[in-house]
Coordinates of C-alpha atoms in Angstrom, one line a residue:
X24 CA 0.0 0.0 0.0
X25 CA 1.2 3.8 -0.9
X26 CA 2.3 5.7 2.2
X27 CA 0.2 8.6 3.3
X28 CA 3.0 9.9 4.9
X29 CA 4.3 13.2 3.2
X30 CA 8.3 13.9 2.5
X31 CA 9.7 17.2 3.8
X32 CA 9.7 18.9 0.8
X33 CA 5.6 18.3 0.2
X34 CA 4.7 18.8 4.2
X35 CA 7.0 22.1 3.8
X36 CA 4.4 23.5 1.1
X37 CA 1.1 22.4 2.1
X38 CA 1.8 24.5 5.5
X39 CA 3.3 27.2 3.8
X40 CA 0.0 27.6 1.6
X41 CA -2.5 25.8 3.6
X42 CA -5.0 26.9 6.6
X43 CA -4.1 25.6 10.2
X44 CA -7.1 24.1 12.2
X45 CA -6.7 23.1 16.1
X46 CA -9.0 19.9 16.6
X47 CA -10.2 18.5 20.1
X48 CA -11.0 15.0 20.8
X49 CA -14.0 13.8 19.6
X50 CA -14.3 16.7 17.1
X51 CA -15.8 15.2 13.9
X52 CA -14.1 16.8 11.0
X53 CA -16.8 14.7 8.4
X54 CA -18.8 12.3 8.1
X55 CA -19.5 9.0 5.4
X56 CA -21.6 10.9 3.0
X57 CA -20.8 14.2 3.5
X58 CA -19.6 16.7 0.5
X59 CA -16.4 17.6 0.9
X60 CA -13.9 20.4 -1.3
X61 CA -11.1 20.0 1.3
X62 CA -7.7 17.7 2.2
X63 CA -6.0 17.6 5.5
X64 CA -2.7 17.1 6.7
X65 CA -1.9 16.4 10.2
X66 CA 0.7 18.3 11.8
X67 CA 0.0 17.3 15.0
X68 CA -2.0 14.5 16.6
X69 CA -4.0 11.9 15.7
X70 CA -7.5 11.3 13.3
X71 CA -9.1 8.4 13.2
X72 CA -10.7 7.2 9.7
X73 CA -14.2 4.9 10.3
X74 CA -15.3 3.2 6.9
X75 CA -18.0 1.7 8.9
X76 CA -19.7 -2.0 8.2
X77 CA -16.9 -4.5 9.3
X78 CA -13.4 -2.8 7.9
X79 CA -11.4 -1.6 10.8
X80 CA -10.9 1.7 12.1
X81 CA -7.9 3.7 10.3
X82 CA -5.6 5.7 12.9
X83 CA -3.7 8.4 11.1
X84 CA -0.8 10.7 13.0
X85 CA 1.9 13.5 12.0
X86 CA 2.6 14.5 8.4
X87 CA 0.0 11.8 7.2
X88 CA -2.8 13.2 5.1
X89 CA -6.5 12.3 4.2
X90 CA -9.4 13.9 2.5
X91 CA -7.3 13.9 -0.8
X92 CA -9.9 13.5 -3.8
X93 CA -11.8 16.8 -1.7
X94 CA -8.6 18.8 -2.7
X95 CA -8.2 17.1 -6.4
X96 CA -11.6 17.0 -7.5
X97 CA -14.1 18.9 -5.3
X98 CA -17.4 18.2 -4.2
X99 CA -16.5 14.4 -3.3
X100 CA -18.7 12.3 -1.3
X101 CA -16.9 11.7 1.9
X102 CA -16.0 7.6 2.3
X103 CA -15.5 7.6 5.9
X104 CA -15.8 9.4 9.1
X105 CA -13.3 11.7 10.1
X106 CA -13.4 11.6 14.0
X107 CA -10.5 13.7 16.5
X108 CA -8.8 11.1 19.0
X109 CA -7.3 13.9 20.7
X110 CA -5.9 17.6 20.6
X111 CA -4.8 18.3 17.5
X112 CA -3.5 21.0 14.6
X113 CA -4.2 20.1 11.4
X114 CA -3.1 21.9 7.8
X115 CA -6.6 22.5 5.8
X116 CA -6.0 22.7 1.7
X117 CA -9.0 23.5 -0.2
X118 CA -9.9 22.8 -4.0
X119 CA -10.1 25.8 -5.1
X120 CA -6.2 26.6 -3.7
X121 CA -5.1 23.6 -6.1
X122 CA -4.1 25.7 -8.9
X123 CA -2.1 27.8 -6.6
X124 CA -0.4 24.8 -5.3
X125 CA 0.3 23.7 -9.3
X126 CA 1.7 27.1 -10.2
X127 CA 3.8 27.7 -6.6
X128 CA 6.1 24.3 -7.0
X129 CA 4.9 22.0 -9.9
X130 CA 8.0 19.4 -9.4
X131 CA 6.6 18.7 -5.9
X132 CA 2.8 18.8 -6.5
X133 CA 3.9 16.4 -9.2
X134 CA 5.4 14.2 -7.1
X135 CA 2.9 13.8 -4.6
X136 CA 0.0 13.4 -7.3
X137 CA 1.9 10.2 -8.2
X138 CA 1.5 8.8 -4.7
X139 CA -1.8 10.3 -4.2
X140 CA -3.5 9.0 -7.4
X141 CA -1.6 5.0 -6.4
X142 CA -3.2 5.3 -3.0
X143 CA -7.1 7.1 -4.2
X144 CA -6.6 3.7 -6.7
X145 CA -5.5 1.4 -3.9
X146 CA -8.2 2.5 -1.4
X147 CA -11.2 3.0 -3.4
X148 CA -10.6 -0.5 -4.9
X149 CA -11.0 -2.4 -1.8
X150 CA -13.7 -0.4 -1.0
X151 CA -15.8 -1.1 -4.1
X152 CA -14.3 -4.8 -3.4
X153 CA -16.2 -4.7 -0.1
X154 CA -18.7 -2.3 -0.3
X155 CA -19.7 -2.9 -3.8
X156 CA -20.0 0.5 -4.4
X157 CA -20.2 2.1 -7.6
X158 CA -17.0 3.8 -8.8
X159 CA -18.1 6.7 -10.7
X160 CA -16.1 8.8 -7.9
X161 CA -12.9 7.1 -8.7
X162 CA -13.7 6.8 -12.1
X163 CA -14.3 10.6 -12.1
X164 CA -10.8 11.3 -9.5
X165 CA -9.2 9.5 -12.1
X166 CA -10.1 11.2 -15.3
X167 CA -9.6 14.4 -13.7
X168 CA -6.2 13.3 -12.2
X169 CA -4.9 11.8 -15.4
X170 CA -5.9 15.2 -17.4
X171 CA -4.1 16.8 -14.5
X172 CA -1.0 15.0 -14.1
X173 CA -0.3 15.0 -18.0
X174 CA -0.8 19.1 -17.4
X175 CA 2.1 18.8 -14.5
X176 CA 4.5 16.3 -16.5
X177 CA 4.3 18.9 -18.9
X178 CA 4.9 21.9 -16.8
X179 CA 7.8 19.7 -14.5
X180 CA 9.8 18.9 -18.0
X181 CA 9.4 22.9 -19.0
X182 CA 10.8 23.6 -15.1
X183 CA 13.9 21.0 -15.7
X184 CA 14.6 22.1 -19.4
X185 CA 16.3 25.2 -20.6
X186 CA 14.9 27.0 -23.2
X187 CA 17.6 28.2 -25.4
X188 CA 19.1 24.6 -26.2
X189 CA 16.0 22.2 -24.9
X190 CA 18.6 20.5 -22.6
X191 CA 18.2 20.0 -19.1
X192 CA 19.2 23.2 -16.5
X193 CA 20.9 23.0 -13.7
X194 CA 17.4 22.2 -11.6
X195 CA 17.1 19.4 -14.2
X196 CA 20.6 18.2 -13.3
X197 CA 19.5 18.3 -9.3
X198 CA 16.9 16.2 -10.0
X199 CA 18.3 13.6 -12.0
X200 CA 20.8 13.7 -8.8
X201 CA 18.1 12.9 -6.2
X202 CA 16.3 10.2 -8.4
X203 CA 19.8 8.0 -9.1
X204 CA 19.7 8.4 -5.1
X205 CA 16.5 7.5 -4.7
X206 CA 16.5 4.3 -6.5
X207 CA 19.9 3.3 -4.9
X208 CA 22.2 3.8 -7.5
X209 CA 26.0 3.5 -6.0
X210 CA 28.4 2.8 -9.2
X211 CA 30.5 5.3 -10.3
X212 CA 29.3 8.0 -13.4
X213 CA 31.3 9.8 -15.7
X214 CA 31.4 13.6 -15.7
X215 CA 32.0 15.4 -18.5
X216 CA 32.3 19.6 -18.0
X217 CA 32.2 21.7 -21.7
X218 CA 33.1 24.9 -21.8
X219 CA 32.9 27.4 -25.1
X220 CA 36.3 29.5 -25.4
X221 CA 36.2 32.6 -26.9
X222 CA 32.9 32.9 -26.6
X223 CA 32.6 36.2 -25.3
X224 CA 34.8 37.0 -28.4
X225 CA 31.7 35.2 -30.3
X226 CA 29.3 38.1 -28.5
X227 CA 31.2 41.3 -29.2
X228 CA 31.9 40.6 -32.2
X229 CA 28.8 39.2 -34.3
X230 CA 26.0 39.6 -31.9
X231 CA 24.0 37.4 -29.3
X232 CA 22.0 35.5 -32.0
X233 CA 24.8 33.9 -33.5
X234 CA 26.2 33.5 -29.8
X235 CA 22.9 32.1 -29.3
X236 CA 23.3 29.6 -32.8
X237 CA 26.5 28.5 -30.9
X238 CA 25.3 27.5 -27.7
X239 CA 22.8 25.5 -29.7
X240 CA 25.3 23.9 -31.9
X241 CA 27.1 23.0 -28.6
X242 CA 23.8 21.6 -27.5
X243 CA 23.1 19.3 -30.6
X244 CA 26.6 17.8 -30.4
X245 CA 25.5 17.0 -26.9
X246 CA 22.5 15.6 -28.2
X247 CA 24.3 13.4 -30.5
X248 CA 26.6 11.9 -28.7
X249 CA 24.7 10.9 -25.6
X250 CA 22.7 7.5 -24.5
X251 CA 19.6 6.5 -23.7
X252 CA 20.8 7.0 -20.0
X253 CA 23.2 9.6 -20.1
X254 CA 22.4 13.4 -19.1
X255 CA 23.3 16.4 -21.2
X256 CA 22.7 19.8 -19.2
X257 CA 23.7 23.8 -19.9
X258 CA 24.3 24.9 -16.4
X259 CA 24.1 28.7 -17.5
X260 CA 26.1 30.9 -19.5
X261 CA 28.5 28.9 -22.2
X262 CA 29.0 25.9 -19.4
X263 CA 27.7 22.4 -20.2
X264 CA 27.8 18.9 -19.3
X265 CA 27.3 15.3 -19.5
X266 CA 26.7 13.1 -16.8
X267 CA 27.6 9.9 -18.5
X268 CA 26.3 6.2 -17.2
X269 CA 29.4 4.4 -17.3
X270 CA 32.4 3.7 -14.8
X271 CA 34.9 2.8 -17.3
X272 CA 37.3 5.6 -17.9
X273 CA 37.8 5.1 -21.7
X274 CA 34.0 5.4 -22.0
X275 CA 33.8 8.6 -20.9
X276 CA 37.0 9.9 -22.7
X277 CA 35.6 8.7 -26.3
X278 CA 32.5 11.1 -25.3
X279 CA 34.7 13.8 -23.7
X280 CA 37.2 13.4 -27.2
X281 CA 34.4 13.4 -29.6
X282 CA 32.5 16.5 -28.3
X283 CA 35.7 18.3 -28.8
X284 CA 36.4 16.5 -32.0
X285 CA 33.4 17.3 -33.7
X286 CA 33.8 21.1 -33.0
X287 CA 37.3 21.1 -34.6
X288 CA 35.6 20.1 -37.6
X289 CA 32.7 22.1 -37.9
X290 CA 35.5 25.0 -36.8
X291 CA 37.3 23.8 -40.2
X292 CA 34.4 23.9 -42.3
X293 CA 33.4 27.4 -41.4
X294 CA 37.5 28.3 -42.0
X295 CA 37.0 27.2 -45.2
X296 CA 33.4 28.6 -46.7
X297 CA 33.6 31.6 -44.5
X298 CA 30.6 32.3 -43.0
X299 CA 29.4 33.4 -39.6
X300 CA 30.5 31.1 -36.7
X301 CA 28.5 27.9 -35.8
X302 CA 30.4 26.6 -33.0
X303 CA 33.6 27.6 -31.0
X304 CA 36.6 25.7 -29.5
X305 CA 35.3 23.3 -26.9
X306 CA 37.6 23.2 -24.0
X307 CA 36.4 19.8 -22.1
X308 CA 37.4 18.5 -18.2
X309 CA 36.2 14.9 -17.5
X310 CA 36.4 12.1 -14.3
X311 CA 34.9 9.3 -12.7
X312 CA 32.6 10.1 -10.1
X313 CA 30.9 8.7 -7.2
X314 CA 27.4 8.7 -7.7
X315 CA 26.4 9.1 -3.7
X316 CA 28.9 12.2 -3.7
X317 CA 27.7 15.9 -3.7
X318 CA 27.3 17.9 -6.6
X319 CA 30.4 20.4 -5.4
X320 CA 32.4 17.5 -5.1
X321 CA 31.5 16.1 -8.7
X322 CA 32.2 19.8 -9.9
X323 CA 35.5 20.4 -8.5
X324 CA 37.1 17.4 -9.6
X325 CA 35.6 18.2 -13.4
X326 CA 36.4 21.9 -13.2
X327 CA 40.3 21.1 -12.1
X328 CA 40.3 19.5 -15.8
X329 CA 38.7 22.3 -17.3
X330 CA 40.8 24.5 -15.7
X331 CA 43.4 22.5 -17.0
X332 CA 42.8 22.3 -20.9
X333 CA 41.8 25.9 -20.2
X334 CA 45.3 26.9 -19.2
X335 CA 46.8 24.7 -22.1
X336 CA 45.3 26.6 -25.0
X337 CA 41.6 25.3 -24.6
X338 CA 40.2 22.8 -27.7
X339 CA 41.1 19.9 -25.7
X340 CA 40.4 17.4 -23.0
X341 CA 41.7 16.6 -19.9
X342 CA 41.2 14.0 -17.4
X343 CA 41.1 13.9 -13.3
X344 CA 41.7 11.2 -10.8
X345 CA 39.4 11.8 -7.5
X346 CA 41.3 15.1 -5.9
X347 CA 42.7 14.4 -2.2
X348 CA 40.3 14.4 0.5
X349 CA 40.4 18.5 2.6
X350 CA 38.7 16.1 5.4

């Protein structure tokens, strides 16, 4: 069964944008039947959940939430009663604040939709199981949750994407970071950090659109060179990079090498037809990293590469072994 229990981030929001309620024991919040536009969280105490008939009663405590299809879809017939067992604070979140929730943080609305929508399936099932109950609720929670959740995949991909180039940003790369942790992934990834030089010379010199072409050339070779689980990101300005699923040094190097490769070539065919710039020299740091390790530690080991092929003439690639440990 899907945990009503809600992770930091999502208990974080629903009390920043919620309504507090204190609760005394034996205050009945609703009952089977009853209409109900609202979802509640408990921050503190404990609510117990009837169904009635035979099914046992359902004893719910701190950062557990219930009431959910009231919030999603409004006007829901209440399935149990909603009873106090003692003194209490709860977090009240009403329909019509859903679309505030949406537009306030997407990635974490999303996130909990996914566990709400398992658990509303779970639930209602064994009710209409039990109960045999009709399930035009559910099947209405469901239509509306489906059209809704295809609305927040959307918006989530927009928040994770940058627009110039369509690769992932920097809050893309984060979250690619926390799902590999999430699903216990431990091996060792390959880091690759690209860097434009001369770009600034790029600017001055013929203008932020074609700067603009050339950070979306440097995307495309990105694009081309990465697999189906590989990441390619702009982290902001001319900066780049590839998060490469391998452990294997030479792996990572053949990327690394042909992202710089390919630019020396489109760099020789503008050379030779003359025409505005397409790309730039593509100065390139690369390493092994641990995959449980920080994003400033993955950085630093890259950037001491990048710094490297930097300080060499740029247009090149260098490679880093783990740096010592400041512990």
């Amino acid at each position: 069964m899907t945990s009503a229990i809600l992770s930091a981030d999502e208990f974080e929001l629903f009390a920043r944008m919620g309504r507090l309620r204190a609760v005394s024991p034996g205050e009945v919040l609703f009952r089977r039947g009853d209409s109900g536009t609202a979802m509640y969280v408990i921050a503190r105490g404990e609510i117990d959940l009837d169904f009635g008939d035979d099914l046992q009663v359902k004893r719910l405590g701190p950062n557990e939430f219930f009431g959910e299809l009231g919030l999603l879809i409004g006007d829901h017939a209440r399935s149990a009663d909603a009873i106090a067992a003692c003194d209490g604070q709860l977090i009240e979140l009403r329909h019509h604040e859903f679309e505030r929730l949406v537009e306030h943080d997407p990635a974490t609305v999303s996130f909990f939709l996914r566990r709400a929508i398992m658990r509303v399936v779970y639930n209602e099932q064994g009710l209409i199981r039990r109960l045999r109950r009709r399930n035009h609720d559910l099947q209405a929670a469901l239509d509306n949750l489906h059209t809704t959740t295809h609305q927040l995949n959307q918006t989530e991909e927009l928040v994770r994407t940058d627009e110039l180039t369509g690769l992932y940003n920097r809050r893309g790369l984060m979250l690619h970071m926390q799902e590999c942790r999430e699903i216990g992934l431990t091996t060792a990834l390959g880091l690759v950090l690209v860097d434009c030089d001369r770009f600034k010379q790029v600017n001055d010199e013929h203008g932020h659109l074609v700067g603009d072409r050339v950070l979306q050339s440097v995307a495309s070779i990105l694009r081309a060179v990465v697999g189906p689980e590989d990441l390619a990101c702009r982290l902001g300005g001319d900066e780049f990079c590839l998060v490469v699923a391998s452990a294997r040094r030479e792996d990572v190097m053949r990327v690394a090498s042909y992202v710089v490769r390919t630019a020396q070539n489109l760099l020789a065919m503008e050379a030779e037809e003359g025409i505005a710039p397409l790309i730039c020299p593509l100065s390139v740091g690369a390493c092994l990293v641990e995959a449980d390790a920080d994003w400033n530690a993955w950085y630093a080991q890259a950037d001491a590469a990048l710094y490297r092929a930097k300080r060499l003439g740029g247009g090149r690639v260098e490679w880093q072994d783990p740096l010592p440990s400041t512990a």
